[in-house]
PDB file of C-alpha atoms and ligand atoms in Angstrom:
ATOM      1  CA  MET A   1       0.382  77.583 163.044  1.00 94.00           C
ATOM      2  CA  GLN A   2       2.308  80.098 163.822  1.00 97.00           C
ATOM      3  CA  ILE A   3       0.634  81.941 166.657  1.00 98.00           C
ATOM      4  CA  ASP A   4       2.323  85.613 166.894  1.00 98.00           C
ATOM      5  CA  LEU A   5       0.797  87.609 169.630  1.00 98.00           C
ATOM      6  CA  SER A   6       4.200  90.323 169.431  1.00 98.00           C
ATOM      7  CA  GLY A   7       2.716  93.961 169.986  1.00 98.00           C
ATOM      8  CA  LYS A   8       0.220  93.248 172.050  1.00 98.00           C
ATOM      9  CA  THR A   9       0.048  93.089 176.135  1.00 98.00           C
ATOM     10  CA  ALA A  10      -0.962  90.682 178.103  1.00 99.00           C
ATOM     11  CA  LEU A  11      -1.907  90.581 181.721  1.00 99.00           C
ATOM     12  CA  VAL A  12      -2.203  87.131 183.693  1.00 99.00           C
ATOM     13  CA  THR A  13      -3.588  87.398 187.102  1.00 99.00           C
ATOM     14  CA  ALA A  14      -2.340  84.601 189.945  1.00 98.00           C
ATOM     15  CA  SER A  15       0.571  83.466 187.507  1.00 98.00           C
ATOM     16  CA  THR A  16       3.519  83.049 189.729  1.00 98.00           C
ATOM     17  CA  SER A  17       2.982  79.338 189.613  1.00 98.00           C
ATOM     18  CA  GLY A  18       0.593  76.627 188.626  1.00 97.00           C
ATOM     19  CA  ILE A  19      -2.008  77.116 185.506  1.00 98.00           C
ATOM     20  CA  GLY A  20      -1.762  80.628 185.154  1.00 98.00           C
ATOM     21  CA  PHE A  21       2.350  80.198 184.850  1.00 98.00           C
ATOM     22  CA  ALA A  22       2.168  77.953 182.571  1.00 98.00           C
ATOM     23  CA  ILE A  23       0.179  80.538 180.293  1.00 99.00           C
ATOM     24  CA  ALA A  24       2.641  83.331 181.381  1.00 99.00           C
ATOM     25  CA  ASN A  25       4.784  81.454 179.916  1.00 98.00           C
ATOM     26  CA  GLY A  26       3.280  80.352 176.972  1.00 98.00           C
ATOM     27  CA  LEU A  27       1.696  83.710 175.995  1.00 99.00           C
ATOM     28  CA  ALA A  28       5.662  85.611 176.573  1.00 98.00           C
ATOM     29  CA  ARG A  29       7.013  82.848 174.271  1.00 98.00           C
ATOM     30  CA  ALA A  30       4.433  83.948 171.751  1.00 98.00           C
ATOM     31  CA  GLY A  31       6.119  86.848 171.908  1.00 98.00           C
ATOM     32  CA  ALA A  32       3.516  89.281 173.718  1.00 98.00           C
ATOM     33  CA  ALA A  33       4.651  91.748 176.718  1.00 98.00           C
ATOM     34  CA  VAL A  34       3.598  89.572 179.651  1.00 99.00           C
ATOM     35  CA  VAL A  35       2.429  91.161 183.318  1.00 98.00           C
ATOM     36  CA  ILE A  36       2.784  89.169 185.894  1.00 98.00           C
ATOM     37  CA  ASN A  37       0.325  88.746 188.900  1.00 98.00           C
ATOM     38  CA  GLY A  38       0.342  86.912 192.898  1.00 98.00           C
ATOM     39  CA  ARG A  39       0.329  88.750 196.156  1.00 98.00           C
ATOM     40  CA  SER A  40       3.437  88.595 197.193  1.00 98.00           C
ATOM     41  CA  GLN A  41       6.691  90.719 195.492  1.00 98.00           C
ATOM     42  CA  ASP A  42       9.041  87.463 196.110  1.00 98.00           C
ATOM     43  CA  THR A  43       7.276  85.191 194.275  1.00 98.00           C
ATOM     44  CA  VAL A  44       6.512  87.697 191.569  1.00 98.00           C
ATOM     45  CA  ASP A  45      10.323  88.464 191.299  1.00 98.00           C
ATOM     46  CA  LYS A  46      11.035  84.252 191.312  1.00 98.00           C
ATOM     47  CA  ALA A  47       8.498  83.973 188.192  1.00 98.00           C
ATOM     48  CA  LEU A  48       9.587  87.061 186.171  1.00 98.00           C
ATOM     49  CA  ALA A  49      13.320  85.452 186.391  1.00 98.00           C
ATOM     50  CA  ALA A  50      11.962  81.663 185.985  1.00 98.00           C
ATOM     51  CA  ILE A  51      10.196  83.216 182.446  1.00 98.00           C
ATOM     52  CA  ALA A  52      12.941  85.601 181.247  1.00 98.00           C
ATOM     53  CA  ALA A  53      15.750  82.483 182.031  1.00 98.00           C
ATOM     54  CA  ASP A  54      12.996  80.683 179.767  1.00 98.00           C
ATOM     55  CA  VAL A  55      12.338  83.376 177.116  1.00 98.00           C
ATOM     56  CA  PRO A  56      14.998  85.076 176.505  1.00 97.00           C
ATOM     57  CA  GLY A  57      14.109  88.601 175.961  1.00 97.00           C
ATOM     58  CA  ALA A  58      10.611  88.387 176.468  1.00 98.00           C
ATOM     59  CA  VAL A  59       8.995  91.554 177.514  1.00 98.00           C
ATOM     60  CA  LEU A  60       7.903  91.150 180.865  1.00 98.00           C
ATOM     61  CA  SER A  61       6.541  93.299 184.371  1.00 98.00           C
ATOM     62  CA  GLY A  62       5.164  92.449 187.540  1.00 98.00           C
ATOM     63  CA  ILE A  63       2.907  93.233 190.170  1.00 98.00           C
ATOM     64  CA  ALA A  64       1.716  92.116 193.690  1.00 98.00           C
ATOM     65  CA  ALA A  65      -1.447  93.076 194.249  1.00 98.00           C
ATOM     66  CA  ASP A  66      -4.286  90.573 196.013  1.00 98.00           C
ATOM     67  CA  LEU A  67      -7.254  90.046 193.938  1.00 98.00           C
ATOM     68  CA  SER A  68      -9.278  88.691 196.546  1.00 98.00           C
ATOM     69  CA  ASP A  69     -10.892  92.359 197.197  1.00 98.00           C
ATOM     70  CA  ALA A  70     -11.405  95.622 195.077  1.00 98.00           C
ATOM     71  CA  ALA A  71      -8.147  97.275 196.129  1.00 98.00           C
ATOM     72  CA  GLY A  72      -5.543  94.721 195.202  1.00 98.00           C
ATOM     73  CA  ALA A  73      -7.702  94.969 191.419  1.00 98.00           C
ATOM     74  CA  ALA A  74      -7.089  98.981 191.902  1.00 98.00           C
ATOM     75  CA  ARG A  75      -3.531  98.490 192.543  1.00 98.00           C
ATOM     76  CA  LEU A  76      -3.292  96.192 189.694  1.00 98.00           C
ATOM     77  CA  THR A  77      -5.156  98.727 187.605  1.00 98.00           C
ATOM     78  CA  ASP A  78      -3.038 101.758 188.241  1.00 98.00           C
ATOM     79  CA  ALA A  79      -0.454 100.185 187.881  1.00 98.00           C
ATOM     80  CA  VAL A  80      -1.347  98.270 184.570  1.00 98.00           C
ATOM     81  CA  PRO A  81      -3.545 101.159 182.192  1.00 98.00           C
ATOM     82  CA  LYS A  82      -4.030  98.648 179.280  1.00 98.00           C
ATOM     83  CA  ALA A  83      -3.567  95.242 178.544  1.00 98.00           C
ATOM     84  CA  ASP A  84      -4.735  93.548 175.116  1.00 99.00           C
ATOM     85  CA  ILE A  85      -5.176  90.380 176.457  1.00 99.00           C
ATOM     86  CA  LEU A  86      -6.821  89.763 180.219  1.00 99.00           C
ATOM     87  CA  VAL A  87      -6.534  86.116 181.589  1.00 99.00           C
ATOM     88  CA  ASN A  88      -9.185  85.493 184.515  1.00 99.00           C
ATOM     89  CA  ASN A  89      -6.682  83.065 186.195  1.00 98.00           C
ATOM     90  CA  ALA A  90      -7.012  83.671 189.550  1.00 98.00           C
ATOM     91  CA  GLY A  91      -8.839  81.321 191.938  1.00 98.00           C
ATOM     92  CA  ILE A  92      -9.034  79.665 194.479  1.00 97.00           C
ATOM     93  CA  TYR A  93     -10.357  75.780 195.625  1.00 96.00           C
ATOM     94  CA  GLY A  94     -10.347  73.650 198.507  1.00 93.00           C
ATOM     95  CA  PRO A  95     -12.455  70.544 199.741  1.00 93.00           C
ATOM     96  CA  LYS A  96     -14.788  71.433 202.638  1.00 96.00           C
ATOM     97  CA  PRO A  97     -17.964  70.365 203.953  1.00 98.00           C
ATOM     98  CA  PHE A  98     -20.939  72.272 203.018  1.00 98.00           C
ATOM     99  CA  PHE A  99     -22.051  72.490 206.502  1.00 98.00           C
ATOM    100  CA  ARG A 100     -19.040  74.315 207.594  1.00 98.00           C
ATOM    101  CA  ILE A 101     -19.172  76.432 204.496  1.00 98.00           C
ATOM    102  CA  ASP A 102     -19.967  80.392 206.724  1.00 98.00           C
ATOM    103  CA  ASP A 103     -20.917  83.123 205.087  1.00 98.00           C
ATOM    104  CA  ASP A 104     -17.299  84.889 205.239  1.00 98.00           C
ATOM    105  CA  GLU A 105     -16.055  82.017 203.435  1.00 98.00           C
ATOM    106  CA  TRP A 106     -18.746  81.952 200.394  1.00 98.00           C
ATOM    107  CA  GLU A 107     -18.171  85.573 200.513  1.00 98.00           C
ATOM    108  CA  HIS A 108     -14.422  85.300 200.222  1.00 98.00           C
ATOM    109  CA  TYR A 109     -14.952  82.771 197.201  1.00 98.00           C
ATOM    110  CA  PHE A 110     -17.060  85.162 195.020  1.00 98.00           C
ATOM    111  CA  GLN A 111     -14.958  87.806 195.662  1.00 98.00           C
ATOM    112  CA  THR A 112     -11.680  85.922 194.461  1.00 98.00           C
ATOM    113  CA  ASN A 113     -13.223  84.050 191.958  1.00 98.00           C
ATOM    114  CA  VAL A 114     -16.011  86.007 190.664  1.00 99.00           C
ATOM    115  CA  MET A 115     -15.494  89.952 191.500  1.00 99.00           C
ATOM    116  CA  SER A 116     -11.439  89.805 190.828  1.00 98.00           C
ATOM    117  CA  GLY A 117     -12.252  89.139 186.952  1.00 99.00           C
ATOM    118  CA  VAL A 118     -15.585  91.525 186.718  1.00 99.00           C
ATOM    119  CA  ARG A 119     -13.628  94.153 187.757  1.00 99.00           C
ATOM    120  CA  LEU A 120     -10.531  93.429 185.308  1.00 99.00           C
ATOM    121  CA  SER A 121     -13.179  92.807 182.699  1.00 99.00           C
ATOM    122  CA  ARG A 122     -15.052  96.228 183.400  1.00 98.00           C
ATOM    123  CA  PHE A 123     -11.433  98.286 183.071  1.00 99.00           C
ATOM    124  CA  TYR A 124      -9.566  97.149 180.570  1.00 99.00           C
ATOM    125  CA  LEU A 125     -12.682  95.814 178.290  1.00 99.00           C
ATOM    126  CA  PRO A 126     -13.244  99.655 177.330  1.00 98.00           C
ATOM    127  CA  GLY A 127     -10.354 100.026 175.426  1.00 98.00           C
ATOM    128  CA  MET A 128     -10.195  97.007 173.895  1.00 99.00           C
ATOM    129  CA  LEU A 129     -13.157  97.434 172.353  1.00 99.00           C
ATOM    130  CA  ASP A 130     -12.002 101.528 171.562  1.00 98.00           C
ATOM    131  CA  ARG A 131      -8.722  99.313 169.835  1.00 98.00           C
ATOM    132  CA  ASN A 132     -11.085  96.639 168.409  1.00 98.00           C
ATOM    133  CA  TRP A 133      -9.433  94.048 169.225  1.00 98.00           C
ATOM    134  CA  GLY A 134      -9.058  91.988 172.705  1.00 99.00           C
ATOM    135  CA  ARG A 135      -9.161  88.716 174.146  1.00 99.00           C
ATOM    136  CA  ILE A 136     -10.474  88.084 177.645  1.00 99.00           C
ATOM    137  CA  VAL A 137     -10.024  84.812 179.041  1.00 99.00           C
ATOM    138  CA  PHE A 138     -11.806  83.073 181.986  1.00 99.00           C
ATOM    139  CA  ILE A 139      -9.954  80.057 183.443  1.00 99.00           C
ATOM    140  CA  SER A 140     -13.232  78.235 184.931  1.00 99.00           C
ATOM    141  CA  SER A 141     -13.622  74.380 185.804  1.00 98.00           C
ATOM    142  CA  GLU A 142     -15.096  71.264 184.812  1.00 98.00           C
ATOM    143  CA  SER A 143     -16.758  72.100 188.187  1.00 98.00           C
ATOM    144  CA  ALA A 144     -18.898  74.239 187.265  1.00 98.00           C
ATOM    145  CA  LEU A 145     -20.558  72.053 184.943  1.00 98.00           C
ATOM    146  CA  ASN A 146     -19.967  68.755 187.369  1.00 96.00           C
ATOM    147  CA  ILE A 147     -20.680  70.867 190.552  1.00 97.00           C
ATOM    148  CA  PRO A 148     -18.563  68.725 193.370  1.00 96.00           C
ATOM    149  CA  ALA A 149     -20.503  67.863 196.450  1.00 96.00           C
ATOM    150  CA  GLU A 150     -17.213  68.071 198.486  1.00 95.00           C
ATOM    151  CA  MET A 151     -16.906  71.936 196.815  1.00 97.00           C
ATOM    152  CA  ILE A 152     -20.336  73.333 195.954  1.00 98.00           C
ATOM    153  CA  HIS A 153     -18.978  76.686 197.242  1.00 98.00           C
ATOM    154  CA  TYR A 154     -16.197  76.662 194.524  1.00 98.00           C
ATOM    155  CA  GLY A 155     -18.840  74.775 191.768  1.00 98.00           C
ATOM    156  CA  VAL A 156     -20.815  77.760 192.148  1.00 98.00           C
ATOM    157  CA  THR A 157     -17.851  80.384 191.673  1.00 99.00           C
ATOM    158  CA  LYS A 158     -17.152  78.627 188.116  1.00 98.00           C
ATOM    159  CA  THR A 159     -20.926  78.683 186.916  1.00 98.00           C
ATOM    160  CA  ALA A 160     -20.588  82.603 187.815  1.00 99.00           C
ATOM    161  CA  GLN A 161     -17.867  82.967 185.606  1.00 99.00           C
ATOM    162  CA  LEU A 162     -19.194  81.286 182.437  1.00 98.00           C
ATOM    163  CA  ALA A 163     -22.561  83.702 182.984  1.00 98.00           C
ATOM    164  CA  VAL A 164     -20.081  86.896 183.155  1.00 99.00           C
ATOM    165  CA  ALA A 165     -17.990  85.824 180.074  1.00 99.00           C
ATOM    166  CA  GLY A 166     -21.337  84.823 178.038  1.00 98.00           C
ATOM    167  CA  GLY A 167     -22.659  88.285 178.708  1.00 99.00           C
ATOM    168  CA  LEU A 168     -19.462  89.843 177.983  1.00 99.00           C
ATOM    169  CA  ALA A 169     -19.065  88.314 175.072  1.00 99.00           C
ATOM    170  CA  LYS A 170     -22.029  89.236 173.883  1.00 98.00           C
ATOM    171  CA  LEU A 171     -21.700  92.491 175.043  1.00 98.00           C
ATOM    172  CA  ALA A 172     -18.630  92.958 172.550  1.00 98.00           C
ATOM    173  CA  ALA A 173     -20.456  91.630 169.409  1.00 98.00           C
ATOM    174  CA  GLY A 174     -19.303  92.493 165.763  1.00 98.00           C
ATOM    175  CA  SER A 175     -16.194  94.090 167.424  1.00 98.00           C
ATOM    176  CA  GLY A 176     -13.345  92.323 166.928  1.00 98.00           C
ATOM    177  CA  VAL A 177     -13.112  91.735 171.036  1.00 99.00           C
ATOM    178  CA  THR A 178     -13.405  88.014 171.879  1.00 99.00           C
ATOM    179  CA  VAL A 179     -14.154  86.707 175.324  1.00 99.00           C
ATOM    180  CA  ASN A 180     -14.497  82.606 176.492  1.00 99.00           C
ATOM    181  CA  SER A 181     -13.877  80.331 179.220  1.00 99.00           C
ATOM    182  CA  VAL A 182     -11.696  77.573 179.208  1.00 99.00           C
ATOM    183  CA  LEU A 183     -12.511  75.186 181.728  1.00 98.00           C
ATOM    184  CA  PRO A 184      -9.796  73.085 182.481  1.00 98.00           C
ATOM    185  CA  GLY A 185     -10.022  69.333 184.548  1.00 98.00           C
ATOM    186  CA  PRO A 186      -8.193  68.036 187.285  1.00 96.00           C
ATOM    187  CA  THR A 187      -4.554  69.710 186.698  1.00 97.00           C
ATOM    188  CA  LEU A 188      -0.969  69.345 188.540  1.00 97.00           C
ATOM    189  CA  SER A 189      -0.898  72.746 189.541  1.00 96.00           C
ATOM    190  CA  ASP A 190       1.105  73.989 192.618  1.00 93.00           C
ATOM    191  CA  GLY A 191      -2.176  73.916 194.308  1.00 90.00           C
ATOM    192  CA  VAL A 192      -3.558  70.894 193.447  1.00 93.00           C
ATOM    193  CA  ARG A 193      -0.167  69.260 194.445  1.00 93.00           C
ATOM    194  CA  ALA A 194      -0.290  70.883 198.718  1.00 91.00           C
ATOM    195  CA  MET A 195      -3.696  69.586 197.967  1.00 87.00           C
ATOM    196  CA  LEU A 196      -2.460  65.403 197.533  1.00 91.00           C
ATOM    197  CA  LYS A 197       0.653  65.957 199.236  1.00 92.00           C
ATOM    198  CA  GLY A 198      -0.346  64.553 202.646  1.00 91.00           C
ATOM    199  CA  SER A 199      -2.930  61.469 200.915  1.00 89.00           C
ATOM    200  CA  ALA A 200       0.016  60.893 198.928  1.00 94.00           C
ATOM    201  CA  GLU A 201       2.356  60.586 201.834  1.00 94.00           C
ATOM    202  CA  GLU A 202       0.014  58.767 204.038  1.00 93.00           C
ATOM    203  CA  ALA A 203       0.036  56.168 201.346  1.00 93.00           C
ATOM    204  CA  GLY A 204       4.063  56.274 200.771  1.00 95.00           C
ATOM    205  CA  ILE A 205       2.812  56.924 196.557  1.00 96.00           C
ATOM    206  CA  SER A 206       4.192  59.826 194.688  1.00 94.00           C
ATOM    207  CA  ILE A 207       1.932  62.826 194.052  1.00 93.00           C
ATOM    208  CA  GLU A 208       1.497  61.955 190.265  1.00 90.00           C
ATOM    209  CA  GLU A 209       0.036  58.410 191.719  1.00 91.00           C
ATOM    210  CA  ALA A 210      -2.114  60.370 194.362  1.00 94.00           C
ATOM    211  CA  GLY A 211      -3.389  62.495 191.960  1.00 93.00           C
ATOM    212  CA  ALA A 212      -3.996  59.500 188.993  1.00 92.00           C
ATOM    213  CA  ASP A 213      -6.225  57.874 192.397  1.00 93.00           C
ATOM    214  CA  PHE A 214      -7.868  61.480 192.404  1.00 92.00           C
ATOM    215  CA  VAL A 215      -8.834  61.270 189.198  1.00 95.00           C
ATOM    216  CA  ARG A 216      -9.868  57.531 189.105  1.00 93.00           C
ATOM    217  CA  THR A 217     -11.944  58.124 192.675  1.00 92.00           C
ATOM    218  CA  GLN A 218     -13.529  60.882 192.356  1.00 89.00           C
ATOM    219  CA  ARG A 219     -13.379  61.885 188.698  1.00 93.00           C
ATOM    220  CA  SER A 220     -14.161  59.045 187.288  1.00 94.00           C
ATOM    221  CA  THR A 221     -15.520  59.973 183.932  1.00 96.00           C
ATOM    222  CA  SER A 222     -12.615  61.075 183.228  1.00 97.00           C
ATOM    223  CA  ILE A 223     -11.508  59.651 179.548  1.00 97.00           C
ATOM    224  CA  LEU A 224      -7.677  60.997 180.157  1.00 96.00           C
ATOM    225  CA  GLN A 225      -6.929  59.009 183.604  1.00 95.00           C
ATOM    226  CA  ARG A 226      -4.476  61.152 184.949  1.00 95.00           C
ATOM    227  CA  LEU A 227      -4.091  65.023 185.809  1.00 96.00           C
ATOM    228  CA  ALA A 228      -3.251  67.111 183.020  1.00 97.00           C
ATOM    229  CA  THR A 229      -0.237  69.294 182.756  1.00 97.00           C
ATOM    230  CA  PRO A 230      -0.193  73.115 183.431  1.00 98.00           C
ATOM    231  CA  GLU A 231       1.144  73.437 180.039  1.00 98.00           C
ATOM    232  CA  GLU A 232      -1.585  71.301 178.352  1.00 98.00           C
ATOM    233  CA  VAL A 233      -4.125  73.737 179.437  1.00 98.00           C
ATOM    234  CA  ALA A 234      -1.939  76.536 178.922  1.00 98.00           C
ATOM    235  CA  ASN A 235      -1.962  75.480 175.061  1.00 98.00           C
ATOM    236  CA  LEU A 236      -5.545  76.074 174.937  1.00 98.00           C
ATOM    237  CA  VAL A 237      -5.670  79.300 176.685  1.00 99.00           C
ATOM    238  CA  ILE A 238      -2.997  80.755 174.236  1.00 98.00           C
ATOM    239  CA  TYR A 239      -4.898  79.302 171.594  1.00 98.00           C
ATOM    240  CA  THR A 240      -7.857  81.434 172.490  1.00 99.00           C
ATOM    241  CA  CYS A 241      -5.503  84.169 172.858  1.00 99.00           C
ATOM    242  CA  SER A 242      -3.891  83.977 169.591  1.00 98.00           C
ATOM    243  CA  THR A 243      -5.234  86.740 166.638  1.00 98.00           C
ATOM    244  CA  GLN A 244      -6.188  83.232 164.748  1.00 98.00           C
ATOM    245  CA  ALA A 245      -8.464  82.440 167.257  1.00 98.00           C
ATOM    246  CA  SER A 246     -11.264  85.431 166.001  1.00 98.00           C
ATOM    247  CA  ALA A 247     -14.335  83.197 165.241  1.00 98.00           C
ATOM    248  CA  THR A 248     -14.313  81.482 168.493  1.00 98.00           C
ATOM    249  CA  THR A 249     -16.626  84.020 171.148  1.00 99.00           C
ATOM    250  CA  GLY A 250     -18.704  83.339 173.991  1.00 98.00           C
ATOM    251  CA  ALA A 251     -17.582  79.710 174.005  1.00 98.00           C
ATOM    252  CA  ALA A 252     -16.833  77.071 177.319  1.00 98.00           C
ATOM    253  CA  LEU A 253     -14.163  75.911 176.014  1.00 98.00           C
ATOM    254  CA  ARG A 254     -13.222  72.014 177.586  1.00 98.00           C
ATOM    255  CA  VAL A 255      -9.364  71.357 178.802  1.00 98.00           C
ATOM    256  CA  ASP A 256     -10.539  68.583 181.168  1.00 98.00           C
ATOM    257  CA  GLY A 257     -10.173  65.247 179.733  1.00 97.00           C
ATOM    258  CA  GLY A 258     -13.268  64.537 178.842  1.00 97.00           C
ATOM    259  CA  VAL A 259     -14.385  64.740 182.641  1.00 97.00           C
ATOM    260  CA  VAL A 260     -17.661  66.074 181.625  1.00 97.00           C
ATOM    261  CA  ASN A 261     -19.878  63.303 180.068  1.00 94.00           C
ATOM    262  CA  SER A 262     -21.202  65.397 177.173  1.00 92.00           C
ATOM    263  CA  ILE A 263     -20.985  65.117 173.638  1.00 91.00           C
ATOM    264  CA  VAL A 264     -20.738  68.993 173.082  1.00 87.00           C
TER     265      VAL A 264
HETATM  266  P1  NAD B 301      -2.870  77.644 192.181  1.00 89.32           P
HETATM  267  O1  NAD B 301      -3.297  77.348 193.535  1.00 89.32           O
HETATM  268  O2  NAD B 301      -1.603  76.437 192.260  1.00 89.32           O
HETATM  269  O3  NAD B 301      -1.987  78.348 191.360  1.00 89.32           O
HETATM  270  C1  NAD B 301      -1.306  79.864 192.661  1.00 89.32           C
HETATM  271  C2  NAD B 301      -1.365  81.116 191.725  1.00 89.32           C
HETATM  272  O4  NAD B 301      -2.508  81.847 192.426  1.00 89.32           O
HETATM  273  C3  NAD B 301      -0.445  81.889 192.778  1.00 89.32           C
HETATM  274  O5  NAD B 301       0.423  82.924 191.939  1.00 89.32           O
HETATM  275  C4  NAD B 301      -1.288  82.319 193.860  1.00 89.32           C
HETATM  276  O6  NAD B 301      -0.586  83.433 193.911  1.00 89.32           O
HETATM  277  C5  NAD B 301      -2.329  83.162 193.242  1.00 89.32           C
HETATM  278  N1  NAD B 301      -3.321  83.552 193.626  1.00 89.32           N
HETATM  279  C6  NAD B 301      -3.953  82.715 194.929  1.00 89.32           C
HETATM  280  N2  NAD B 301      -5.009  83.629 195.932  1.00 89.32           N
HETATM  281  C7  NAD B 301      -4.402  84.939 194.763  1.00 89.32           C
HETATM  282  C8  NAD B 301      -5.210  86.037 195.366  1.00 89.32           C
HETATM  283  N3  NAD B 301      -6.704  86.219 195.698  1.00 89.32           N
HETATM  284  N4  NAD B 301      -4.938  87.210 194.294  1.00 89.32           N
HETATM  285  C9  NAD B 301      -4.055  87.168 193.365  1.00 89.32           C
HETATM  286  N5  NAD B 301      -3.157  85.882 192.909  1.00 89.32           N
HETATM  287  C10 NAD B 301      -3.660  84.800 193.962  1.00 89.32           C
HETATM  288  O7  NAD B 301      -3.961  77.057 191.001  1.00 89.32           O
HETATM  289  P2  NAD B 301      -3.781  76.757 190.032  1.00 89.32           P
HETATM  290  O8  NAD B 301      -4.569  75.215 190.333  1.00 89.32           O
HETATM  291  O9  NAD B 301      -2.929  77.157 189.370  1.00 89.32           O
HETATM  292  O10 NAD B 301      -5.627  77.050 189.540  1.00 89.32           O
HETATM  293  C11 NAD B 301      -5.619  78.876 189.202  1.00 89.32           C
HETATM  294  C12 NAD B 301      -7.495  78.255 188.348  1.00 89.32           C
HETATM  295  O11 NAD B 301      -7.241  77.205 187.518  1.00 89.32           O
HETATM  296  C13 NAD B 301      -7.775  78.569 188.855  1.00 89.32           C
HETATM  297  O12 NAD B 301      -8.961  79.814 188.632  1.00 89.32           O
HETATM  298  C14 NAD B 301      -8.633  77.268 189.378  1.00 89.32           C
HETATM  299  O13 NAD B 301     -10.219  77.341 189.715  1.00 89.32           O
HETATM  300  C15 NAD B 301      -8.539  76.823 187.377  1.00 89.32           C
HETATM  301  N6  NAD B 301      -8.769  75.273 187.673  1.00 89.32           N
HETATM  302  C16 NAD B 301      -7.919  74.428 188.331  1.00 89.32           C
HETATM  303  C17 NAD B 301      -7.671  73.388 188.405  1.00 89.32           C
HETATM  304  C18 NAD B 301      -6.635  72.320 188.898  1.00 89.32           C
HETATM  305  O14 NAD B 301      -6.813  71.081 189.180  1.00 89.32           O
HETATM  306  N7  NAD B 301      -5.500  73.157 189.062  1.00 89.32           N
HETATM  307  C19 NAD B 301      -9.214  72.884 187.614  1.00 89.32           C
HETATM  308  C20 NAD B 301      -9.688  73.338 187.319  1.00 89.32           C
HETATM  309  C21 NAD B 301      -9.578  74.901 187.526  1.00 89.32           C
END
């Protein structure tokens, strides 16, 4: 299968590193004009340079905007009036005891993980429907289905994303626009690397070994028994954005290494 997205503009949020960067890079390889987003111009510029080096001739642009509030989303939509493909990847996570998560932090998680995608879908979906072609992908998590006791606030926002995506898919019924969620399992992104650094140093092991320990002890149902790479996650997202994926909509697609013990 040859995925060709030339002529399409793809906006990938939070794409200066981690899973978002791998998705942006993969979409650029598939020929899409890609818009990168991160919180600072410096990280955006570095990501643009890295993709340009990897994909000669790629059509790239970048916008620094913090998507944890409406003003940041507006900065992005002002700069990028049209997108054929929207990947709502922006998301924060981290373990925290439930009893220490105050209202402000709950709100911050909801704004960053849920409202960022709501705001951008509200802006870009009408244009996709007018043109009768579009792809919206929410990067959720296996934590949407297996709510982790150590980060309940995160799990709640990831479940909420599934609800938004499912509703939007129905809203686009009968059109050439698909809306799906992709659910990664534990993935060795830059964020997870930072999360594992302390325990790896303490135990005198590599980050990869600490990752495998994490999967064995904290995600023991994993069939893969290791962290995925951002590229492995990105591959499913890129397929979901392809013209070939036209009959896949309203779906919650797992790339979780089998962590969620479910027959469907
Ligand atoms: P990461 O922390 O490695 O990625 C960081 C990126 O997010 C950077 O580009 C940073 O600039 C950007 N970012 C953070 N907050 C932002 C904000 N407010 N506005 C704009 N950009 C912002 O993240 P990751 O691990 O690659 O995760 C990406 C997505 O995948 C998230 O939605 C996460 O919930 C989901 N996910 C990750 C894993 C995993 O194990 N890594 C598993 C399941 C789901």
